[in-house]
Amino acid sequence: VTRWVLVASFGRASVAGEVDDWLRAARAVRELPGVLSSDVDLDLTDSFGGGDATWDLEVDVPLEELPAVQALTTPGSAALRACERVALQPVLTGSDPFDGPRLKRTLLLGVDPSTPDAVVEQFELSMAAMAEHVSAIRSWALSRVDPTRSTGPWTHAWEQEFADLDGLRRGYLRAPYHLTAVERWFDHEIPGAIVDESTVAHLVRPAEAAVLPPAVGTTTTHHDRS
Amino acid sequence: VIVTIVDDIILATQDVDGWLARWDSDYAPAAQSRGLELAGIWATGTGDPHRSTVVVQWRAPSIGVFWASRRAASADPQVASFWEATDAVALRRDRRVLVPLGPS
């Protein structure tokens, strides 16, 4: 089973109808054999560094065996200008289920390839610990990117679900742990930063229901919401 | 919430004046134009008579200014070249980002 993040960019000349057709076709993929879950929507304007839509897809067959996905992720189809395929290898996940609409946020990033393994592991623990410090984060997943099956410069995906935009804008972006601890890995004014700041995509999109799979055999986060 | 940024730079004492001149011309004005306010710059001993620590304290008056300043600094190649030149002479360096404890 592989979970993919597909980052779609539409041509400037695309008319709204073409984009809608692409979205409709991408949503229909969830009915196909071999597809375990599929959820896609246009990114909100808070997003940067990526494309125009983020498609979360979980399959138990290679993408090559899904012609519809092939067609929808190959540039040149009606609306599509480019599509990056990012295959995820989960490192740490947490589940905090709730019903109803939400925001799915995906941070794709590239760690300097010369970074020692032990430092990368420390970075991963530091990132995943955000779920302990930021109660607005509901379910989350930190994954490495499988370079053999992926396109783009990404090494990691840090994904979260939020109940609303306020949780992301205030709860997450204003969290002391974020500013003082996690940002050290990104800020090249600080010795020891390992994330290439030109290789960061912050993708935020609405979702009608849970996108991230339940955590299995990893970390589960339970925030006290009293 | 005021965000405080503290740079600690350990230099050979003989390098302090040269570093300070460069910081004054190449770094501080641009940092202020990014919205940071200079709270102070100090020198202190290290216990080694030939080494000094320079401490610089900046203040971002809000978290919004902090993020805006971060974005602007990361897009400015002069910031990277300033720290590259600093690291060529600094014996050790760190930056800490501080937020207030307690109710804000």
mmCIF file with all atom_site columns, N, CA and C in Angstrom, chain B residues 21-54:
data_model
loop_
_atom_site.group_PDB
_atom_site.id
_atom_site.type_symbol
_atom_site.label_atom_id
_atom_site.label_alt_id
_atom_site.label_comp_id
_atom_site.label_asym_id
_atom_site.label_entity_id
_atom_site.label_seq_id
_atom_site.pdbx_PDB_ins_code
_atom_site.Cartn_x
_atom_site.Cartn_y
_atom_site.Cartn_z
_atom_site.occupancy
_atom_site.B_iso_or_equiv
_atom_site.pdbx_formal_charge
_atom_site.auth_seq_id
_atom_site.auth_comp_id
_atom_site.auth_asym_id
_atom_site.auth_atom_id
_atom_site.pdbx_PDB_model_num
ATOM 1   N N  . ALA B 1 21 ? 31.877 46.439 12.136 1.00 0.00 ? 21 ALA B N  1
ATOM 2   C CA . ALA B 1 21 ? 31.744 47.392 11.031 1.00 0.00 ? 21 ALA B CA 1
ATOM 3   C C  . ALA B 1 21 ? 30.917 46.777 9.905  1.00 0.00 ? 21 ALA B C  1
ATOM 4   N N  . ARG B 1 22 ? 31.171 45.509 9.654  1.00 0.00 ? 22 ARG B N  1
ATOM 5   C CA . ARG B 1 22 ? 30.423 44.841 8.588  1.00 0.00 ? 22 ARG B CA 1
ATOM 6   C C  . ARG B 1 22 ? 28.952 44.669 8.985  1.00 0.00 ? 22 ARG B C  1
ATOM 7   N N  . TRP B 1 23 ? 28.727 44.260 10.229 1.00 0.00 ? 23 TRP B N  1
ATOM 8   C CA . TRP B 1 23 ? 27.340 44.113 10.720 1.00 0.00 ? 23 TRP B CA 1
ATOM 9   C C  . TRP B 1 23 ? 26.599 45.443 10.599 1.00 0.00 ? 23 TRP B C  1
ATOM 10  N N  . ASP B 1 24 ? 27.292 46.523 10.957 1.00 0.00 ? 24 ASP B N  1
ATOM 11  C CA . ASP B 1 24 ? 26.693 47.853 10.947 1.00 0.00 ? 24 ASP B CA 1
ATOM 12  C C  . ASP B 1 24 ? 26.308 48.293 9.542  1.00 0.00 ? 24 ASP B C  1
ATOM 13  N N  . SER B 1 25 ? 27.109 47.914 8.568  1.00 0.00 ? 25 SER B N  1
ATOM 14  C CA . SER B 1 25 ? 26.815 48.369 7.204  1.00 0.00 ? 25 SER B CA 1
ATOM 15  C C  . SER B 1 25 ? 25.995 47.347 6.409  1.00 0.00 ? 25 SER B C  1
ATOM 16  N N  . ASP B 1 26 ? 26.280 46.056 6.608  1.00 0.00 ? 26 ASP B N  1
ATOM 17  C CA . ASP B 1 26 ? 25.698 45.050 5.713  1.00 0.00 ? 26 ASP B CA 1
ATOM 18  C C  . ASP B 1 26 ? 24.493 44.318 6.294  1.00 0.00 ? 26 ASP B C  1
ATOM 19  N N  . TYR B 1 27 ? 24.323 44.362 7.616  1.00 0.00 ? 27 TYR B N  1
ATOM 20  C CA . TYR B 1 27 ? 23.247 43.546 8.186  1.00 0.00 ? 27 TYR B CA 1
ATOM 21  C C  . TYR B 1 27 ? 22.183 44.379 8.896  1.00 0.00 ? 27 TYR B C  1
ATOM 22  N N  . ALA B 1 28 ? 22.620 45.230 9.824  1.00 0.00 ? 28 ALA B N  1
ATOM 23  C CA . ALA B 1 28 ? 21.650 45.897 10.705 1.00 0.00 ? 28 ALA B CA 1
ATOM 24  C C  . ALA B 1 28 ? 20.616 46.747 9.952  1.00 0.00 ? 28 ALA B C  1
ATOM 25  N N  . PRO B 1 29 ? 21.035 47.585 8.992  1.00 0.00 ? 29 PRO B N  1
ATOM 26  C CA . PRO B 1 29 ? 20.008 48.415 8.334  1.00 0.00 ? 29 PRO B CA 1
ATOM 27  C C  . PRO B 1 29 ? 18.950 47.566 7.625  1.00 0.00 ? 29 PRO B C  1
ATOM 28  N N  . ALA B 1 30 ? 19.388 46.497 6.983  1.00 0.00 ? 30 ALA B N  1
ATOM 29  C CA . ALA B 1 30 ? 18.422 45.651 6.264  1.00 0.00 ? 30 ALA B CA 1
ATOM 30  C C  . ALA B 1 30 ? 17.504 44.937 7.254  1.00 0.00 ? 30 ALA B C  1
ATOM 31  N N  . ALA B 1 31 ? 18.060 44.497 8.393  1.00 0.00 ? 31 ALA B N  1
ATOM 32  C CA . ALA B 1 31 ? 17.215 43.832 9.390  1.00 0.00 ? 31 ALA B CA 1
ATOM 33  C C  . ALA B 1 31 ? 16.148 44.801 9.891  1.00 0.00 ? 31 ALA B C  1
ATOM 34  N N  . GLN B 1 32 ? 16.529 46.053 10.094 1.00 0.00 ? 32 GLN B N  1
ATOM 35  C CA . GLN B 1 32 ? 15.556 47.043 10.559 1.00 0.00 ? 32 GLN B CA 1
ATOM 36  C C  . GLN B 1 32 ? 14.502 47.312 9.486  1.00 0.00 ? 32 GLN B C  1
ATOM 37  N N  . SER B 1 33 ? 14.938 47.288 8.231  1.00 0.00 ? 33 SER B N  1
ATOM 38  C CA . SER B 1 33 ? 13.946 47.516 7.171  1.00 0.00 ? 33 SER B CA 1
ATOM 39  C C  . SER B 1 33 ? 13.005 46.313 7.022  1.00 0.00 ? 33 SER B C  1
ATOM 40  N N  . ARG B 1 34 ? 13.416 45.151 7.543  1.00 0.00 ? 34 ARG B N  1
ATOM 41  C CA . ARG B 1 34 ? 12.519 43.987 7.540  1.00 0.00 ? 34 ARG B CA 1
ATOM 42  C C  . ARG B 1 34 ? 11.535 44.045 8.704  1.00 0.00 ? 34 ARG B C  1
ATOM 43  N N  . GLY B 1 35 ? 11.664 45.036 9.558  1.00 0.00 ? 35 GLY B N  1
ATOM 44  C CA . GLY B 1 35 ? 10.708 45.205 10.651 1.00 0.00 ? 35 GLY B CA 1
ATOM 45  C C  . GLY B 1 35 ? 11.254 44.876 12.021 1.00 0.00 ? 35 GLY B C  1
ATOM 46  N N  . LEU B 1 36 ? 12.509 44.401 12.095 1.00 0.00 ? 36 LEU B N  1
ATOM 47  C CA . LEU B 1 36 ? 13.078 44.080 13.403 1.00 0.00 ? 36 LEU B CA 1
ATOM 48  C C  . LEU B 1 36 ? 13.560 45.358 14.079 1.00 0.00 ? 36 LEU B C  1
ATOM 49  N N  . GLU B 1 37 ? 13.441 45.373 15.385 1.00 0.00 ? 37 GLU B N  1
ATOM 50  C CA . GLU B 1 37 ? 13.913 46.517 16.173 1.00 0.00 ? 37 GLU B CA 1
ATOM 51  C C  . GLU B 1 37 ? 15.130 46.063 16.967 1.00 0.00 ? 37 GLU B C  1
ATOM 52  N N  . LEU B 1 38 ? 16.159 46.880 16.953 1.00 0.00 ? 38 LEU B N  1
ATOM 53  C CA . LEU B 1 38 ? 17.388 46.531 17.683 1.00 0.00 ? 38 LEU B CA 1
ATOM 54  C C  . LEU B 1 38 ? 17.201 46.867 19.161 1.00 0.00 ? 38 LEU B C  1
ATOM 55  N N  . ALA B 1 39 ? 17.274 45.840 19.993 1.00 0.00 ? 39 ALA B N  1
ATOM 56  C CA . ALA B 1 39 ? 17.146 46.067 21.437 1.00 0.00 ? 39 ALA B CA 1
ATOM 57  C C  . ALA B 1 39 ? 18.497 46.384 22.056 1.00 0.00 ? 39 ALA B C  1
ATOM 58  N N  . GLY B 1 40 ? 19.573 45.881 21.458 1.00 0.00 ? 40 GLY B N  1
ATOM 59  C CA . GLY B 1 40 ? 20.894 46.191 22.003 1.00 0.00 ? 40 GLY B CA 1
ATOM 60  C C  . GLY B 1 40 ? 21.955 45.313 21.380 1.00 0.00 ? 40 GLY B C  1
ATOM 61  N N  . ILE B 1 41 ? 23.201 45.766 21.502 1.00 0.00 ? 41 ILE B N  1
ATOM 62  C CA . ILE B 1 41 ? 24.340 44.963 21.076 1.00 0.00 ? 41 ILE B CA 1
ATOM 63  C C  . ILE B 1 41 ? 25.423 45.137 22.133 1.00 0.00 ? 41 ILE B C  1
ATOM 64  N N  . TRP B 1 42 ? 25.958 44.020 22.602 1.00 0.00 ? 42 TRP B N  1
ATOM 65  C CA . TRP B 1 42 ? 26.884 44.050 23.720 1.00 0.00 ? 42 TRP B CA 1
ATOM 66  C C  . TRP B 1 42 ? 28.103 43.180 23.411 1.00 0.00 ? 42 TRP B C  1
ATOM 67  N N  . ALA B 1 43 ? 29.148 43.440 24.150 1.00 0.00 ? 43 ALA B N  1
ATOM 68  C CA . ALA B 1 43 ? 30.308 42.544 24.139 1.00 0.00 ? 43 ALA B CA 1
ATOM 69  C C  . ALA B 1 43 ? 30.528 42.050 25.561 1.00 0.00 ? 43 ALA B C  1
ATOM 70  N N  . THR B 1 44 ? 30.959 40.806 25.673 1.00 0.00 ? 44 THR B N  1
ATOM 71  C CA . THR B 1 44 ? 31.250 40.257 26.992 1.00 0.00 ? 44 THR B CA 1
ATOM 72  C C  . THR B 1 44 ? 32.432 39.303 26.875 1.00 0.00 ? 44 THR B C  1
ATOM 73  N N  . GLY B 1 45 ? 33.131 39.118 27.974 1.00 0.00 ? 45 GLY B N  1
ATOM 74  C CA . GLY B 1 45 ? 34.288 38.227 27.964 1.00 0.00 ? 45 GLY B CA 1
ATOM 75  C C  . GLY B 1 45 ? 33.882 36.773 27.948 1.00 0.00 ? 45 GLY B C  1
ATOM 76  N N  . THR B 1 46 ? 34.831 35.937 27.620 1.00 0.00 ? 46 THR B N  1
ATOM 77  C CA . THR B 1 46 ? 34.556 34.504 27.573 1.00 0.00 ? 46 THR B CA 1
ATOM 78  C C  . THR B 1 46 ? 35.350 33.730 28.622 1.00 0.00 ? 46 THR B C  1
ATOM 79  N N  . GLY B 1 47 ? 36.236 34.403 29.330 1.00 0.00 ? 47 GLY B N  1
ATOM 80  C CA . GLY B 1 47 ? 37.172 33.698 30.202 1.00 0.00 ? 47 GLY B CA 1
ATOM 81  C C  . GLY B 1 47 ? 38.515 33.505 29.524 1.00 0.00 ? 47 GLY B C  1
ATOM 82  N N  . ASP B 1 48 ? 38.501 33.586 28.211 1.00 0.00 ? 48 ASP B N  1
ATOM 83  C CA . ASP B 1 48 ? 39.742 33.535 27.427 1.00 0.00 ? 48 ASP B CA 1
ATOM 84  C C  . ASP B 1 48 ? 40.060 34.989 27.047 1.00 0.00 ? 48 ASP B C  1
ATOM 85  N N  . PRO B 1 49 ? 41.222 35.511 27.436 1.00 0.00 ? 49 PRO B N  1
ATOM 86  C CA . PRO B 1 49 ? 41.500 36.936 27.183 1.00 0.00 ? 49 PRO B CA 1
ATOM 87  C C  . PRO B 1 49 ? 41.552 37.300 25.702 1.00 0.00 ? 49 PRO B C  1
ATOM 88  N N  . HIS B 1 50 ? 41.654 36.316 24.847 1.00 0.00 ? 50 HIS B N  1
ATOM 89  C CA . HIS B 1 50 ? 41.757 36.593 23.412 1.00 0.00 ? 50 HIS B CA 1
ATOM 90  C C  . HIS B 1 50 ? 40.448 36.358 22.653 1.00 0.00 ? 50 HIS B C  1
ATOM 91  N N  . ARG B 1 51 ? 39.386 36.060 23.390 1.00 0.00 ? 51 ARG B N  1
ATOM 92  C CA . ARG B 1 51 ? 38.099 35.805 22.745 1.00 0.00 ? 51 ARG B CA 1
ATOM 93  C C  . ARG B 1 51 ? 37.016 36.642 23.402 1.00 0.00 ? 51 ARG B C  1
ATOM 94  N N  . SER B 1 52 ? 36.099 37.114 22.569 1.00 0.00 ? 52 SER B N  1
ATOM 95  C CA . SER B 1 52 ? 34.974 37.893 23.088 1.00 0.00 ? 52 SER B CA 1
ATOM 96  C C  . SER B 1 52 ? 33.673 37.347 22.515 1.00 0.00 ? 52 SER B C  1
ATOM 97  N N  . THR B 1 53 ? 32.622 37.519 23.268 1.00 0.00 ? 53 THR B N  1
ATOM 98  C CA . THR B 1 53 ? 31.288 37.180 22.758 1.00 0.00 ? 53 THR B CA 1
ATOM 99  C C  . THR B 1 53 ? 30.547 38.477 22.455 1.00 0.00 ? 53 THR B C  1
ATOM 100 N N  . VAL B 1 54 ? 30.059 38.566 21.233 1.00 0.00 ? 54 VAL B N  1
ATOM 101 C CA . VAL B 1 54 ? 29.169 39.678 20.886 1.00 0.00 ? 54 VAL B CA 1
ATOM 102 C C  . VAL B 1 54 ? 27.738 39.152 20.986 1.00 0.00 ? 54 VAL B C  1
#
